[in-house]
Tab-separated table of C-alpha atoms in Angstrom:
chain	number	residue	atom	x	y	z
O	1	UNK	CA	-58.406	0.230	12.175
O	2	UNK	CA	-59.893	1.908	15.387
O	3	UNK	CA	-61.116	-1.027	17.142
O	4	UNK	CA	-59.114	-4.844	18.624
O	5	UNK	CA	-58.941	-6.766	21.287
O	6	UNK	CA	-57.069	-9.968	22.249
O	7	UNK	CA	-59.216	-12.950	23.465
O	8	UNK	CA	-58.743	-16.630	24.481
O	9	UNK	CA	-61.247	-19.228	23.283
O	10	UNK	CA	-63.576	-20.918	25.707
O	11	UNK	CA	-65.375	-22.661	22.962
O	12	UNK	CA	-68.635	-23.286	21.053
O	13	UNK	CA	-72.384	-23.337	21.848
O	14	UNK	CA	-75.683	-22.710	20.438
O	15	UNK	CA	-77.566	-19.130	21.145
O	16	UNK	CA	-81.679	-18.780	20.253
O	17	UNK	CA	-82.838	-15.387	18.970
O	18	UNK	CA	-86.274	-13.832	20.085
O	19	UNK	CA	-87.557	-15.125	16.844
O	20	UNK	CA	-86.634	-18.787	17.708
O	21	UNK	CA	-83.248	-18.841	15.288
O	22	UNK	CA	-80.543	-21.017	16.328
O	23	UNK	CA	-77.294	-19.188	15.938
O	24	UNK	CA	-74.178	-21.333	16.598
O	25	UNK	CA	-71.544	-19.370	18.270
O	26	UNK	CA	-67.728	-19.200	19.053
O	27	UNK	CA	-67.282	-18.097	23.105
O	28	UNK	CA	-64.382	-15.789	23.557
O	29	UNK	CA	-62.899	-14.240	26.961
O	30	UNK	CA	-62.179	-11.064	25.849
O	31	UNK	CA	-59.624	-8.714	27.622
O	32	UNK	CA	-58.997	-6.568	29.729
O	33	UNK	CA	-56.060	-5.861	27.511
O	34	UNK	CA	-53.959	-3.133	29.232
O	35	UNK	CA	-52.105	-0.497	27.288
O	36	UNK	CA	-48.192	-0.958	28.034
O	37	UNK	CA	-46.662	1.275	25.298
O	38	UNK	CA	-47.917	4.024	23.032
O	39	UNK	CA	-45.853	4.496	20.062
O	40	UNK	CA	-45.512	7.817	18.428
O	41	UNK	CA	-44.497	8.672	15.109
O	42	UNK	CA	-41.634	10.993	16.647
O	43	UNK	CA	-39.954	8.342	18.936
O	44	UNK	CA	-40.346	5.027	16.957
O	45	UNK	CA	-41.397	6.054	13.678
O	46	UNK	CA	-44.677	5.022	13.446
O	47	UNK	CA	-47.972	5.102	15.141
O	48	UNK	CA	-49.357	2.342	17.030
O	49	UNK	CA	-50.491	0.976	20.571
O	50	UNK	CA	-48.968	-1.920	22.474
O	51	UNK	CA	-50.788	-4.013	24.610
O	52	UNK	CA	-50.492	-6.662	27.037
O	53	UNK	CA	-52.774	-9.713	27.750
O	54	UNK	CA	-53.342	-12.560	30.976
O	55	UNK	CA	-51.494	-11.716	34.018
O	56	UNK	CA	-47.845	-13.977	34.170
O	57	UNK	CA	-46.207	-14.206	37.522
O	58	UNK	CA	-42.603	-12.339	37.868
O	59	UNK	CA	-40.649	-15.714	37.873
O	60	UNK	CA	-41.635	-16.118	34.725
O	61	UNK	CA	-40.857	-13.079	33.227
O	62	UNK	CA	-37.569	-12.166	31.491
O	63	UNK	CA	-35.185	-8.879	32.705
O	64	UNK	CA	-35.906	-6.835	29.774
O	65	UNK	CA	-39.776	-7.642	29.719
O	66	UNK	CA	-39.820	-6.885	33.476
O	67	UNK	CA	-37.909	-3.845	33.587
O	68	UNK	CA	-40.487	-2.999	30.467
O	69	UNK	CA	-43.851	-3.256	32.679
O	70	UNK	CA	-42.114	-1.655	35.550
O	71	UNK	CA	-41.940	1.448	33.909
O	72	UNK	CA	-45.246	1.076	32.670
O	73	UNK	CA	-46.936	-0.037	36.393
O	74	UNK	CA	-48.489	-2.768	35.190
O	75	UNK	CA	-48.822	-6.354	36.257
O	76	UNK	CA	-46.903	-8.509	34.361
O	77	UNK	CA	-48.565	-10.184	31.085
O	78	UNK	CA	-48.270	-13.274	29.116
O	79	UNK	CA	-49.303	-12.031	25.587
O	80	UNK	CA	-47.758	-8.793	24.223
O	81	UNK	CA	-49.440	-7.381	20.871
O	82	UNK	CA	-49.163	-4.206	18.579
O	83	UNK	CA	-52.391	-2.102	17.187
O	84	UNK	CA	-51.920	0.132	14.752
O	85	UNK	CA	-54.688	2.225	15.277
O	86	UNK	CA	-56.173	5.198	13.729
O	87	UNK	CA	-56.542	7.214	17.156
O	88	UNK	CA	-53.383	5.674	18.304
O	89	UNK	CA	-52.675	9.325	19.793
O	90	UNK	CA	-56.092	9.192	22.363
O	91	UNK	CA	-54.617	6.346	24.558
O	92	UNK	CA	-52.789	6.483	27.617
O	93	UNK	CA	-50.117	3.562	29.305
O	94	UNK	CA	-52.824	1.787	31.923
O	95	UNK	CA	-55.374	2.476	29.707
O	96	UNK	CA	-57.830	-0.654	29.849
O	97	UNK	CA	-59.322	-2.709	26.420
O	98	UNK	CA	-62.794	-4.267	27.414
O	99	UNK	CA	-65.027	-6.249	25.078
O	100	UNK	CA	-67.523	-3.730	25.094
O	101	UNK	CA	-65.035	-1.982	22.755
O	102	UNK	CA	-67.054	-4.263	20.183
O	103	UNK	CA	-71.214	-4.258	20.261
O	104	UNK	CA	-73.754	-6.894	18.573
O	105	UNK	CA	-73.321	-6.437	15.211
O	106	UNK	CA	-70.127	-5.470	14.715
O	107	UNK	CA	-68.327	-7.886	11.522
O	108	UNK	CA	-64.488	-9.014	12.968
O	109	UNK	CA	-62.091	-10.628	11.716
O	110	UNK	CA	-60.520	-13.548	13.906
O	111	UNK	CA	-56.594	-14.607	13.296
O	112	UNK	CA	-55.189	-17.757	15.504
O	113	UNK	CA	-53.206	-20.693	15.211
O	114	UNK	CA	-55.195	-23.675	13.715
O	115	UNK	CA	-55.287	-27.038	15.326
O	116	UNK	CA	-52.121	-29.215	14.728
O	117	UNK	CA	-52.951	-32.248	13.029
O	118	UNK	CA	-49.398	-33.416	12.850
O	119	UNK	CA	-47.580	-35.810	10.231
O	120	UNK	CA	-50.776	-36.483	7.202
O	121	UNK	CA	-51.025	-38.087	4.064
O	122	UNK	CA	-52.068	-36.436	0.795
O	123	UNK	CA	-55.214	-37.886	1.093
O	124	UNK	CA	-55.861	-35.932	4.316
O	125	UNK	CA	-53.656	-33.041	4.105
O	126	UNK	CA	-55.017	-32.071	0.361
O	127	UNK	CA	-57.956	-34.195	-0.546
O	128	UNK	CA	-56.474	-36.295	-2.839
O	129	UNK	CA	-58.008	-39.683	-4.069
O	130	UNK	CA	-57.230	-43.071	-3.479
O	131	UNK	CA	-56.443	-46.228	-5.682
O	132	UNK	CA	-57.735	-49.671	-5.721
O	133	UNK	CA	-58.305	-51.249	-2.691
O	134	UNK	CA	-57.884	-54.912	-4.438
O	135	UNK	CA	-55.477	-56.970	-3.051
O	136	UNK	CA	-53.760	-56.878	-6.087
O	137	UNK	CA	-53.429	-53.600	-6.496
O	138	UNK	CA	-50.411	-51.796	-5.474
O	139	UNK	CA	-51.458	-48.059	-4.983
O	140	UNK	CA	-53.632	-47.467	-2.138
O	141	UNK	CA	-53.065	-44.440	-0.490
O	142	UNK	CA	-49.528	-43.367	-1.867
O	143	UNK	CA	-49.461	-39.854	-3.164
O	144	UNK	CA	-48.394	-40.882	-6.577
O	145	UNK	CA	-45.502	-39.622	-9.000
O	146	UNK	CA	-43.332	-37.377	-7.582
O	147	UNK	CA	-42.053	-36.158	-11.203
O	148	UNK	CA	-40.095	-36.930	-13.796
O	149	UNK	CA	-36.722	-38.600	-14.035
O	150	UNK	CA	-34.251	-36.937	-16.604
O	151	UNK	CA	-36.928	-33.434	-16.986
O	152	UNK	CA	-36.717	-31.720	-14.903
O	153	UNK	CA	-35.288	-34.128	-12.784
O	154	UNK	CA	-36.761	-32.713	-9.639
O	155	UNK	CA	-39.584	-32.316	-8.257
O	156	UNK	CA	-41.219	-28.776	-7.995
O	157	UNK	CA	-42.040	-26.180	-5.448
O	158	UNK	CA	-45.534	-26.596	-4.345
O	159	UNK	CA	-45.937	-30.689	-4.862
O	160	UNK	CA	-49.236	-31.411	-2.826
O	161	UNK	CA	-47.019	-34.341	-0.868
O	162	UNK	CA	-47.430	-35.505	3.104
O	163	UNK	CA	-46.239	-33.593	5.599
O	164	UNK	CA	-46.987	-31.562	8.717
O	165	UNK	CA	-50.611	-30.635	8.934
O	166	UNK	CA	-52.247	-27.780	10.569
O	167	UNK	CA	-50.286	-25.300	13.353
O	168	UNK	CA	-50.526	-22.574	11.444
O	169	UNK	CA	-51.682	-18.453	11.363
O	170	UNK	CA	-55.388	-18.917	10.167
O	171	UNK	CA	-57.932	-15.598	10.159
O	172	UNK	CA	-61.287	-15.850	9.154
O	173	UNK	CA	-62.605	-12.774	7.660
O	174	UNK	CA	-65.830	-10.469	8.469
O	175	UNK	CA	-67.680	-12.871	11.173
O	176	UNK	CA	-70.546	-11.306	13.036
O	177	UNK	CA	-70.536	-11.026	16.704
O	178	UNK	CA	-74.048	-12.199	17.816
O	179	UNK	CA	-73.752	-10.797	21.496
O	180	UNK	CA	-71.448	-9.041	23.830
O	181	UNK	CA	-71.426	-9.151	27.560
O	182	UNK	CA	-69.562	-6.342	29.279
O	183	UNK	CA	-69.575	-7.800	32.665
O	184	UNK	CA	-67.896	-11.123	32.084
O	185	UNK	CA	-65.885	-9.800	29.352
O	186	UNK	CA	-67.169	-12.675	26.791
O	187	UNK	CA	-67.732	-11.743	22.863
O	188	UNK	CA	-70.064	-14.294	21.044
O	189	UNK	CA	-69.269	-14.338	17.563
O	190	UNK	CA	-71.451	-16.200	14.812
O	191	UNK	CA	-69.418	-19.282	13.430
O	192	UNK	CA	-66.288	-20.844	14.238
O	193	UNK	CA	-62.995	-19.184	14.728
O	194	UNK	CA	-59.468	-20.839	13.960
O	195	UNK	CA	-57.933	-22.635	17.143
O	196	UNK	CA	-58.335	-25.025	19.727
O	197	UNK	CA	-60.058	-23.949	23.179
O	198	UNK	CA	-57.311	-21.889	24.853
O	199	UNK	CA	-56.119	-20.727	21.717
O	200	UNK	CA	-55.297	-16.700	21.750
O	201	UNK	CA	-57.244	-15.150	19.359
O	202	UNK	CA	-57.001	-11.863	17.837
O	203	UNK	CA	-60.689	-9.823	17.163
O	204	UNK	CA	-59.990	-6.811	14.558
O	205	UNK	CA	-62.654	-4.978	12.947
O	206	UNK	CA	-63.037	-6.419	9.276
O	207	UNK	CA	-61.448	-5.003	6.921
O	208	UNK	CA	-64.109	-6.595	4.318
O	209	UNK	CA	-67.022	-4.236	3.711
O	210	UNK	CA	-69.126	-7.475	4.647
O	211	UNK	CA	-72.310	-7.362	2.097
């Protein structure tokens, strides 16, 4: 991997092409990430660059994370992340990460936490059908049997039954990114991207060779 950035999503619109092709597209604030830590294979055993993300405000911040971005000089950050680059070696602590690390058609891949959907039925949470909705009918949206009594007499790992929904690491794999403005530090990417608006959102170069 030679090329990521950390991003925050602002949320969707609707680009048109010179041709007249409506491309739906997923807004992200990219950067300026800012390189706190360059790890080497001699000090910490392997290669890789940290970086930090959205300035925090030094009340906020705990002793050891403090005393870690004073001896970087840098401004204090909310979001701390690890690249493993490929040419971890050519950065520098203060070095900046700006979206125009990434260029109109680039393919990414985008990793965030889903939207929580909270407590769900089987129905919801894994498409499963309903019964009867008769009035005499019993079985309406219940999840059904469980499993059987004497064997196994449990019920196995896996059961499709209610529970929490959503809230969880989701990456979507080899999207394109339609446009890229340096200035405002926004990336465009084609599609949706895992997340609700806010979300931090992590932009790697696929590692599909996207057909």
């Amino acid at each position: 991997m030679k090329k990521a950035i950390l991003a925050t999503k602002v949320g969707m619109t609707q680009i048109f092409s010179e041709d007249g092709t409506l491309t739906p597209v997923t807004v992200l604030q990219a950067g300026p990430c800012v390189v706190t830590q360059v790890k080497t294979v001699e000090n910490d055993g392997y290669s890789a660059v940290q970086v930090g993300f959205v300035d925090k405000r030094e009340k906020l911040v705990t002793k050891p994370l403090k005393g870690h971005f004073d001896k970087a000089g840098v401004s204090y950050k909310r979001y701390i992340k690890e690249f493993k680059f490929d040419n971890a070696e050519e950065y520098s602590v203060k070095d900046e990460i700006k979206a125009d690390v990434f260029a109109a058609g680039d393919k990414v891949d985008a990793t965030a936490i889903s939207k929580g959907k909270g407590f769900q039925g089987a129905i919801k949470r894994h498409g499963q059908h309903r019964g009867p909705m008769a009035h005499g009918s019993k079985f309406h949206r219940h999840a059904g049997s469980n499993g059987s009594a004497t064997t196994p007499g449990r019920v196995f790992k896996g059961k499709k039954m209610p529970g929490q929904m959503g809230h969880v690491k989701v990456t979507v794999q080899n999207l394109e990114v339609v446009r890229v403005d340096a200035e405002a530090g926004l990336i465009l990417v084609k599609g949706s991207v895992p997340g609700p608006k806010k979300a931090l959102v992590t932009l790697r170069e696929t590692v599909k060779s996207g057909k």
